[in-house]
JSON list of C-alpha atoms in Angstrom, two decimals:
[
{"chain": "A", "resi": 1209, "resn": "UNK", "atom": "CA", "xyz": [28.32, 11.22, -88.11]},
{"chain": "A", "resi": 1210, "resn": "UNK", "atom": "CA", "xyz": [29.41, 14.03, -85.54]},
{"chain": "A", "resi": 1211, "resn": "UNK", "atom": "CA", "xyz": [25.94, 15.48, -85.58]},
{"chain": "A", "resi": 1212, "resn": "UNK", "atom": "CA", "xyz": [24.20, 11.87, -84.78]},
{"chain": "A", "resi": 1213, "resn": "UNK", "atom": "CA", "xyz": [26.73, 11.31, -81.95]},
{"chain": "A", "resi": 1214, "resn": "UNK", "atom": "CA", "xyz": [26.38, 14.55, -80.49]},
{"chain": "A", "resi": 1215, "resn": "UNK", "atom": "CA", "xyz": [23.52, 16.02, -81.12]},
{"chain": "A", "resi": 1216, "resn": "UNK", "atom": "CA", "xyz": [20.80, 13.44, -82.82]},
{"chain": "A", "resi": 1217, "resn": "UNK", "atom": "CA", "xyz": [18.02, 15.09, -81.53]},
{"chain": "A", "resi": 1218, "resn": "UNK", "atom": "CA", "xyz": [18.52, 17.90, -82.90]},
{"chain": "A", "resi": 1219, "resn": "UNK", "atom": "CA", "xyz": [17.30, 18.40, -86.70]},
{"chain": "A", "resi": 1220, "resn": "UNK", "atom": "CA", "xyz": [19.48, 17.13, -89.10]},
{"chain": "A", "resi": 1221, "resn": "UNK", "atom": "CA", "xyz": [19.77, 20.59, -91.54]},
{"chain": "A", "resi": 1222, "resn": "UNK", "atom": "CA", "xyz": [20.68, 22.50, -87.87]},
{"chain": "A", "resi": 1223, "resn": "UNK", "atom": "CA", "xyz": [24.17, 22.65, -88.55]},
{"chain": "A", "resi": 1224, "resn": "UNK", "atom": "CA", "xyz": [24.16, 24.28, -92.02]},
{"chain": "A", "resi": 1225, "resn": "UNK", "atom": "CA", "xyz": [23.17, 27.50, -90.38]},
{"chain": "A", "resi": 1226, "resn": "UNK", "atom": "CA", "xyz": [24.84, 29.87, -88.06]},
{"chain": "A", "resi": 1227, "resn": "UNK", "atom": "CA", "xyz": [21.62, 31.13, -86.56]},
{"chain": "A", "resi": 1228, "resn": "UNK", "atom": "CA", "xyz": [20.71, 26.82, -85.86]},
{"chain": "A", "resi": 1229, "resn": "UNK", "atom": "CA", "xyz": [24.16, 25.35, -85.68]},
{"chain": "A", "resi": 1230, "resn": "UNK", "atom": "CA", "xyz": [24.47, 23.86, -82.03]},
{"chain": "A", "resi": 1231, "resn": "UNK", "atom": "CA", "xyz": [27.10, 25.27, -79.96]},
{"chain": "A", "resi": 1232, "resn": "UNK", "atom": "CA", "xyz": [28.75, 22.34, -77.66]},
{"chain": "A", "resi": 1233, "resn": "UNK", "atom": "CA", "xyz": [29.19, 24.63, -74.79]},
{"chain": "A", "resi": 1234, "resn": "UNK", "atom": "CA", "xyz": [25.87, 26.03, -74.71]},
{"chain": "A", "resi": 1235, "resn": "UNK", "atom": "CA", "xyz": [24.46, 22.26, -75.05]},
{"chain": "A", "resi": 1236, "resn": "UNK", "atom": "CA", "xyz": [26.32, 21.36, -72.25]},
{"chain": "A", "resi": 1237, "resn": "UNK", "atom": "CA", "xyz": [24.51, 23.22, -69.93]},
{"chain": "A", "resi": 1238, "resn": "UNK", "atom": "CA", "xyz": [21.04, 23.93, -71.86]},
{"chain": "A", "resi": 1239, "resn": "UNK", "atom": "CA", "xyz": [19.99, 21.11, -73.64]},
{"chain": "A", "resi": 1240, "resn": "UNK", "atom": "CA", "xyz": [19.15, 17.95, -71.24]},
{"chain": "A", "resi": 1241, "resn": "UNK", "atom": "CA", "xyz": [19.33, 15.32, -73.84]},
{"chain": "A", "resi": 1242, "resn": "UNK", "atom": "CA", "xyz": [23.16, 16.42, -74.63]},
{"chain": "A", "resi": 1243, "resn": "UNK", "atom": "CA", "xyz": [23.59, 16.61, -71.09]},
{"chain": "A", "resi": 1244, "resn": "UNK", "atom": "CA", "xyz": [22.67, 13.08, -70.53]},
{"chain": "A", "resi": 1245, "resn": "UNK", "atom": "CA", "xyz": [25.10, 11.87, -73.14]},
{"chain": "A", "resi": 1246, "resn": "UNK", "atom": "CA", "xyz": [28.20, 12.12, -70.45]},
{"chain": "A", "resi": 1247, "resn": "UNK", "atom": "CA", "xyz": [28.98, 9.58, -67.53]},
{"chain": "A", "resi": 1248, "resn": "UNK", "atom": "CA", "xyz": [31.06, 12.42, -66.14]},
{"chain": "A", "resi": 1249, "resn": "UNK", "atom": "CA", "xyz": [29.27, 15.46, -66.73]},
{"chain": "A", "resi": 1250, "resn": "UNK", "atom": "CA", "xyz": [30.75, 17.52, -63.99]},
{"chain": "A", "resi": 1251, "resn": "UNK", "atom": "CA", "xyz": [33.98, 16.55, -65.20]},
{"chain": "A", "resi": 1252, "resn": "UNK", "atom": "CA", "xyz": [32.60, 17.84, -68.61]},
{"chain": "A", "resi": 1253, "resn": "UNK", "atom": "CA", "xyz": [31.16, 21.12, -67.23]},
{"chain": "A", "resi": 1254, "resn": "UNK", "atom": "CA", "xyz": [34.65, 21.86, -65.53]},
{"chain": "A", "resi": 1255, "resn": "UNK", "atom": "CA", "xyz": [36.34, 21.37, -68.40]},
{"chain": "A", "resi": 1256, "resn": "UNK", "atom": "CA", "xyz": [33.78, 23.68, -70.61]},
{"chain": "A", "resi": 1257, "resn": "UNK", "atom": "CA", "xyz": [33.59, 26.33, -68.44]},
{"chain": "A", "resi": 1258, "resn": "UNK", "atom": "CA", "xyz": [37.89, 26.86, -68.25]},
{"chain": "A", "resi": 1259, "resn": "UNK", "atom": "CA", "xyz": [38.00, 26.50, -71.80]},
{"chain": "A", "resi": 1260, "resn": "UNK", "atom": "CA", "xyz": [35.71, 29.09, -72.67]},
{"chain": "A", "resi": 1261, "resn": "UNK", "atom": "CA", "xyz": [37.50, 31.48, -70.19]},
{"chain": "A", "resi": 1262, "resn": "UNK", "atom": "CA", "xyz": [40.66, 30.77, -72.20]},
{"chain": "A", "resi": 1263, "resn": "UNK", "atom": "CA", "xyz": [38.80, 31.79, -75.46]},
{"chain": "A", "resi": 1264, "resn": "UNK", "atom": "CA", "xyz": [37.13, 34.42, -73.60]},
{"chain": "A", "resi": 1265, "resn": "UNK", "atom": "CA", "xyz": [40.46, 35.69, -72.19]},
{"chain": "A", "resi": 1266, "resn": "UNK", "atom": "CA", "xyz": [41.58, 35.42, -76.18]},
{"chain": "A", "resi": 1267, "resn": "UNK", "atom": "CA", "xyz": [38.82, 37.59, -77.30]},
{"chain": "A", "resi": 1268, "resn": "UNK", "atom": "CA", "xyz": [37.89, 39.74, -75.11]},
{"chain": "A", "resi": 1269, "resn": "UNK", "atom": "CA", "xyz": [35.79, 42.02, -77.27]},
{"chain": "A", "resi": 1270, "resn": "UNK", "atom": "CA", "xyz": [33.92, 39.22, -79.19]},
{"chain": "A", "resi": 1271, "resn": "UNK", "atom": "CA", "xyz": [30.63, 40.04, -78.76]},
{"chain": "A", "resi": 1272, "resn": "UNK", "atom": "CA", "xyz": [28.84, 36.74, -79.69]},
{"chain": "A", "resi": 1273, "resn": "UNK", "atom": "CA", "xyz": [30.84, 34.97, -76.93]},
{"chain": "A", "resi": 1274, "resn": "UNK", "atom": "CA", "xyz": [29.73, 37.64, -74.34]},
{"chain": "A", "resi": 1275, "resn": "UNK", "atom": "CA", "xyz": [26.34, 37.34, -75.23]},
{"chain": "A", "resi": 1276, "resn": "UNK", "atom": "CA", "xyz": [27.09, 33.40, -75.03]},
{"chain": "A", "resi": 1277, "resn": "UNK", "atom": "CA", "xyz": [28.53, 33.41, -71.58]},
{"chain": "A", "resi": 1278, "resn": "UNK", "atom": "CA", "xyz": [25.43, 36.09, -70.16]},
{"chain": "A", "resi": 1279, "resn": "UNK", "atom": "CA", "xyz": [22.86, 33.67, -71.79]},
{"chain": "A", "resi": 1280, "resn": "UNK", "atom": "CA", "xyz": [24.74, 30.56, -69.85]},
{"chain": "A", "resi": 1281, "resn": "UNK", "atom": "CA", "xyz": [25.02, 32.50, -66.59]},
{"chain": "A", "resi": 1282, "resn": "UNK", "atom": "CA", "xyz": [21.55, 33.80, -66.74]},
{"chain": "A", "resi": 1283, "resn": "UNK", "atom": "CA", "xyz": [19.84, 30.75, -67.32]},
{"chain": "A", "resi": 1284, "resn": "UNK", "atom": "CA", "xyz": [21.91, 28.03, -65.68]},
{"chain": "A", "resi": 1285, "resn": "UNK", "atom": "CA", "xyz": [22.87, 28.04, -62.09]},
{"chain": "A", "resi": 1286, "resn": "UNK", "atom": "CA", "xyz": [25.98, 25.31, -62.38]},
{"chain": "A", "resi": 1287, "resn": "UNK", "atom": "CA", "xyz": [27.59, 27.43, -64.45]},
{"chain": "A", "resi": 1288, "resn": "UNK", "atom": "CA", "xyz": [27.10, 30.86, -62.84]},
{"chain": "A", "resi": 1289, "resn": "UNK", "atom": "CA", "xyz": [28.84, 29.12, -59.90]},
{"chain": "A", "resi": 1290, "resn": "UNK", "atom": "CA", "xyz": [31.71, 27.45, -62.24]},
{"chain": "A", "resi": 1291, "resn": "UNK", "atom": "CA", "xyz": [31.94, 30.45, -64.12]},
{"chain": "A", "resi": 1292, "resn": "UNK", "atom": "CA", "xyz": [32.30, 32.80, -60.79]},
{"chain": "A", "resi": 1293, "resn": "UNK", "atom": "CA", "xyz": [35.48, 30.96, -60.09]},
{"chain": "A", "resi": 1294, "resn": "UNK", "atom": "CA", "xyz": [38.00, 32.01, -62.50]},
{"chain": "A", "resi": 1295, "resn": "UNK", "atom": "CA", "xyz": [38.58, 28.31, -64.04]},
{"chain": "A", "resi": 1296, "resn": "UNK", "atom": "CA", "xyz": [40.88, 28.45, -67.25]},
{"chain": "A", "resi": 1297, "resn": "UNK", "atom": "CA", "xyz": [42.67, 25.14, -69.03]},
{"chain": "A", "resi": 1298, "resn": "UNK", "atom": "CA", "xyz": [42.87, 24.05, -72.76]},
{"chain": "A", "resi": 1299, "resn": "UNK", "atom": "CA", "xyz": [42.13, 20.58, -73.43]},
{"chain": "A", "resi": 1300, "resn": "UNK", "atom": "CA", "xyz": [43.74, 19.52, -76.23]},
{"chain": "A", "resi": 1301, "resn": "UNK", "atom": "CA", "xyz": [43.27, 15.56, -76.13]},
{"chain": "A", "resi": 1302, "resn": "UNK", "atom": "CA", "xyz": [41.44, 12.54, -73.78]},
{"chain": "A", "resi": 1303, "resn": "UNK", "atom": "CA", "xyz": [39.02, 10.31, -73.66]},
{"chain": "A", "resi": 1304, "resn": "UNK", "atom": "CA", "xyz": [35.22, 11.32, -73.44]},
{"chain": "A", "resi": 1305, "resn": "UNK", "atom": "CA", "xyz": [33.26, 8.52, -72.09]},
{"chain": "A", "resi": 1306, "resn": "UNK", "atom": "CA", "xyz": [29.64, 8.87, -73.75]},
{"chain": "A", "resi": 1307, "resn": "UNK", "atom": "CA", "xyz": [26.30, 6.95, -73.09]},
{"chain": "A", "resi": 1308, "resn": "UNK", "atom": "CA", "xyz": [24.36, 7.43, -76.26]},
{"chain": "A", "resi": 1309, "resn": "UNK", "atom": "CA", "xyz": [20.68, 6.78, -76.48]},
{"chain": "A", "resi": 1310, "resn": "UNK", "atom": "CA", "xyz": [20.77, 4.76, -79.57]},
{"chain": "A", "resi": 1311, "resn": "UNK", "atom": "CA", "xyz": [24.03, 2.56, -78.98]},
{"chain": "A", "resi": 1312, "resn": "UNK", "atom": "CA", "xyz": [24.84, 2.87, -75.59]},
{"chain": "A", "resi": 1313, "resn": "UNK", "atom": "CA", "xyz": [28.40, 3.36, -73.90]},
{"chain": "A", "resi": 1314, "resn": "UNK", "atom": "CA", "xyz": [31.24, 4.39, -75.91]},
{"chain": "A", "resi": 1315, "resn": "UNK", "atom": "CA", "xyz": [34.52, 5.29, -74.58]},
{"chain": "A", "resi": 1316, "resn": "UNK", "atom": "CA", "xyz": [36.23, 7.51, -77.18]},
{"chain": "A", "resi": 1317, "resn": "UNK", "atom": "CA", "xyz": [39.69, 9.63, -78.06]},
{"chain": "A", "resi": 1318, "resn": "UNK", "atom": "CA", "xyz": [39.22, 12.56, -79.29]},
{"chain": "A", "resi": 1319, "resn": "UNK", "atom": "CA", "xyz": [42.02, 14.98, -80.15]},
{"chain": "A", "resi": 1320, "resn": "UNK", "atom": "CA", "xyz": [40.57, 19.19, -80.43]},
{"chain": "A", "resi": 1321, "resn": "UNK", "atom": "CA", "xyz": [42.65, 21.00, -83.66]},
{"chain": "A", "resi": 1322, "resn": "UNK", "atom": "CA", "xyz": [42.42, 24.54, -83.68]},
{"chain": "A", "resi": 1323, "resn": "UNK", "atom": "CA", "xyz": [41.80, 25.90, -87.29]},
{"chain": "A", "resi": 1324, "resn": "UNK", "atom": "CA", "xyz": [44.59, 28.12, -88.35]},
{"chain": "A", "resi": 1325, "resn": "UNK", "atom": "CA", "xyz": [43.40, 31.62, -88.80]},
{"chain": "A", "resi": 1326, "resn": "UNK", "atom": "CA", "xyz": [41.35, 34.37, -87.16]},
{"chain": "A", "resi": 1327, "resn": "UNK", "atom": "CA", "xyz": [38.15, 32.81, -86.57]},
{"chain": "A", "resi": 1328, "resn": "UNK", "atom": "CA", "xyz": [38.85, 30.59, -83.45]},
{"chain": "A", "resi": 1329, "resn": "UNK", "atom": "CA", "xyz": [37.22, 27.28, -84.80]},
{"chain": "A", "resi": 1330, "resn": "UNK", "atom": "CA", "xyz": [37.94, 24.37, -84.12]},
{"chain": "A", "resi": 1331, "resn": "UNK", "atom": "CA", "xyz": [38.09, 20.59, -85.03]},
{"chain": "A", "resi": 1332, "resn": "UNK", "atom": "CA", "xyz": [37.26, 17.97, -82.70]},
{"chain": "A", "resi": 1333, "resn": "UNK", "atom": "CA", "xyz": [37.81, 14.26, -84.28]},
{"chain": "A", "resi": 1334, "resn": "UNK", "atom": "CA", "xyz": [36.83, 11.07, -81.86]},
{"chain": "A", "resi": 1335, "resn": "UNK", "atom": "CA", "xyz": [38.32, 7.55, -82.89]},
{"chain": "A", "resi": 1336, "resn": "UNK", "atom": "CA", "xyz": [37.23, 4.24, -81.32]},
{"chain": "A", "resi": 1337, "resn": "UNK", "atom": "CA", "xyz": [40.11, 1.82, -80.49]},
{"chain": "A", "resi": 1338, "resn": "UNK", "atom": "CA", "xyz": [40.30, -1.13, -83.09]},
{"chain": "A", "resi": 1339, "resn": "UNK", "atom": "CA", "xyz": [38.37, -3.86, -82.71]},
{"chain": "A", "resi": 1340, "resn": "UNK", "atom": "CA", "xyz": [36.48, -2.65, -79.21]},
{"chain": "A", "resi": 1341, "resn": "UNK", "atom": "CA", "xyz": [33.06, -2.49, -78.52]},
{"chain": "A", "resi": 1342, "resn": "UNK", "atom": "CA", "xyz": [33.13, 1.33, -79.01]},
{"chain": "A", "resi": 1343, "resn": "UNK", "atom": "CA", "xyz": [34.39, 0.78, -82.66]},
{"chain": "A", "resi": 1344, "resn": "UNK", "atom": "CA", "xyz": [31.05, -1.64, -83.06]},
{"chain": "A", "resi": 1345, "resn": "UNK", "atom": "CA", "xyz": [28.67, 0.83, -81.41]},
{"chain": "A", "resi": 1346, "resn": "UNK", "atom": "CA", "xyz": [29.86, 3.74, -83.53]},
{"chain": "A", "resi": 1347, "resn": "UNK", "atom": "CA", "xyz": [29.78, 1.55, -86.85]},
{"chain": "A", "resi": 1348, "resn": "UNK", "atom": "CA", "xyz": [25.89, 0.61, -85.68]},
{"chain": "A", "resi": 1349, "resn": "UNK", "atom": "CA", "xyz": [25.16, 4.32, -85.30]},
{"chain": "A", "resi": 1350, "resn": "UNK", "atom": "CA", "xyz": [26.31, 5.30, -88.78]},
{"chain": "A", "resi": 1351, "resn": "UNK", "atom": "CA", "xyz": [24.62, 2.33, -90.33]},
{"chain": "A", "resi": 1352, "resn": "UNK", "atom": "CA", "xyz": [21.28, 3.63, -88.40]},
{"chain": "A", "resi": 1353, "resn": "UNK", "atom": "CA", "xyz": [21.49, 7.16, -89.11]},
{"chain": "A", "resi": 1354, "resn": "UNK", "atom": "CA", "xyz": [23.02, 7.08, -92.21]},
{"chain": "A", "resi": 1355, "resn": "UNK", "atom": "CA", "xyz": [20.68, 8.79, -95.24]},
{"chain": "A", "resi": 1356, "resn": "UNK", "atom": "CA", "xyz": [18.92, 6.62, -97.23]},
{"chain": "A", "resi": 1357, "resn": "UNK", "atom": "CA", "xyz": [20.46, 6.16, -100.45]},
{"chain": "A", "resi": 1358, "resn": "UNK", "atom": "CA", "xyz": [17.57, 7.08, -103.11]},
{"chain": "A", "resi": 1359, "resn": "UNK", "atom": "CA", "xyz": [16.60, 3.94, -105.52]},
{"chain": "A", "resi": 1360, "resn": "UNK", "atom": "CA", "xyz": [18.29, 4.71, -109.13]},
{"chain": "A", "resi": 1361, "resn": "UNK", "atom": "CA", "xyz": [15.85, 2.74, -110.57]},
{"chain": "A", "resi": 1362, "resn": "UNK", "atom": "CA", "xyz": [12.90, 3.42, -109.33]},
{"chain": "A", "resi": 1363, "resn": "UNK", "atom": "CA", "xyz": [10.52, 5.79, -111.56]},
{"chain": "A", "resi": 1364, "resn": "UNK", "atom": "CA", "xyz": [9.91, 8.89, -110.81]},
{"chain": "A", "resi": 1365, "resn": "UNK", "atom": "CA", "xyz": [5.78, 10.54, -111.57]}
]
């Protein structure tokens, strides 16, 4: 469900693979279709590039996120500028406010869980409110982009 919401356009096995799996921060600034998917995407770019100079400031000698932040200033002005600022905040909890091509506007909480451990992952989990028309348009978009359920019965040659 996370990969249809965020990243739909991308192949469906991408995740299962470090050298495919999409990385959020990169998307925001890379990819134009995950781009697209915020109402306040300067808001969103702000917010991406402080948090990876927390993480950056955290692990200073990773090399992967080096090599992520050179690829991002190399290749995308708006960051380079962001970047050349010194921005750093967590962001722990809000609201993201999404216009998805399939269902359209959702408004949704989302709270970010940091794995306990070495590795730095983390958890992001987005809920709809109850009963709103968020709820309804994420319901629709696992009912469309849910995997067929193979046919028990049907014979197979």
């Amino acid at each position: 469900m996370g990969h249809a919401l965020l990243a739909g356009h991308l192949a469906p096995e991408s995740p299962d693979s470090p050298a495919t799996r999409p990385n959020l921060t990169r998307m925001l600034f890379l990819d134009e279709q995950y781009r697209e998917l915020f109402t306040d995407w300067n808001g969103q770019a702000q917010l991406g590039v402080a948090s990876l100079r927390l993480v950056a400031g955290r692990h200073p000698h990773d090399r992967a996120l080096a090599e992520l932040i050179g690829q991002l200033a190399m290749n995308c002005d708006e960051f380079a500028t962001r970047w050349a600022r010194h921005p750093v905040r967590t962001c722990t909890s809000g609201v993201k406010h999404l216009r998805h091509p399939l269902v359209g506007a959702l408004d949704l909480s989302f709270e970010n869980l940091v794995i306990p451990g070495a590795s730095g992952q983390r958890l992001i989990a987005y809920t709809a409110e109850p009963g709103s028309p968020s709820e309804a348009a994420l319901r629709l978009l696992g009912s469309v982009t849910a995997p067929v359920a193979e046919d028990p019965t049907a014979v197979r040659r």
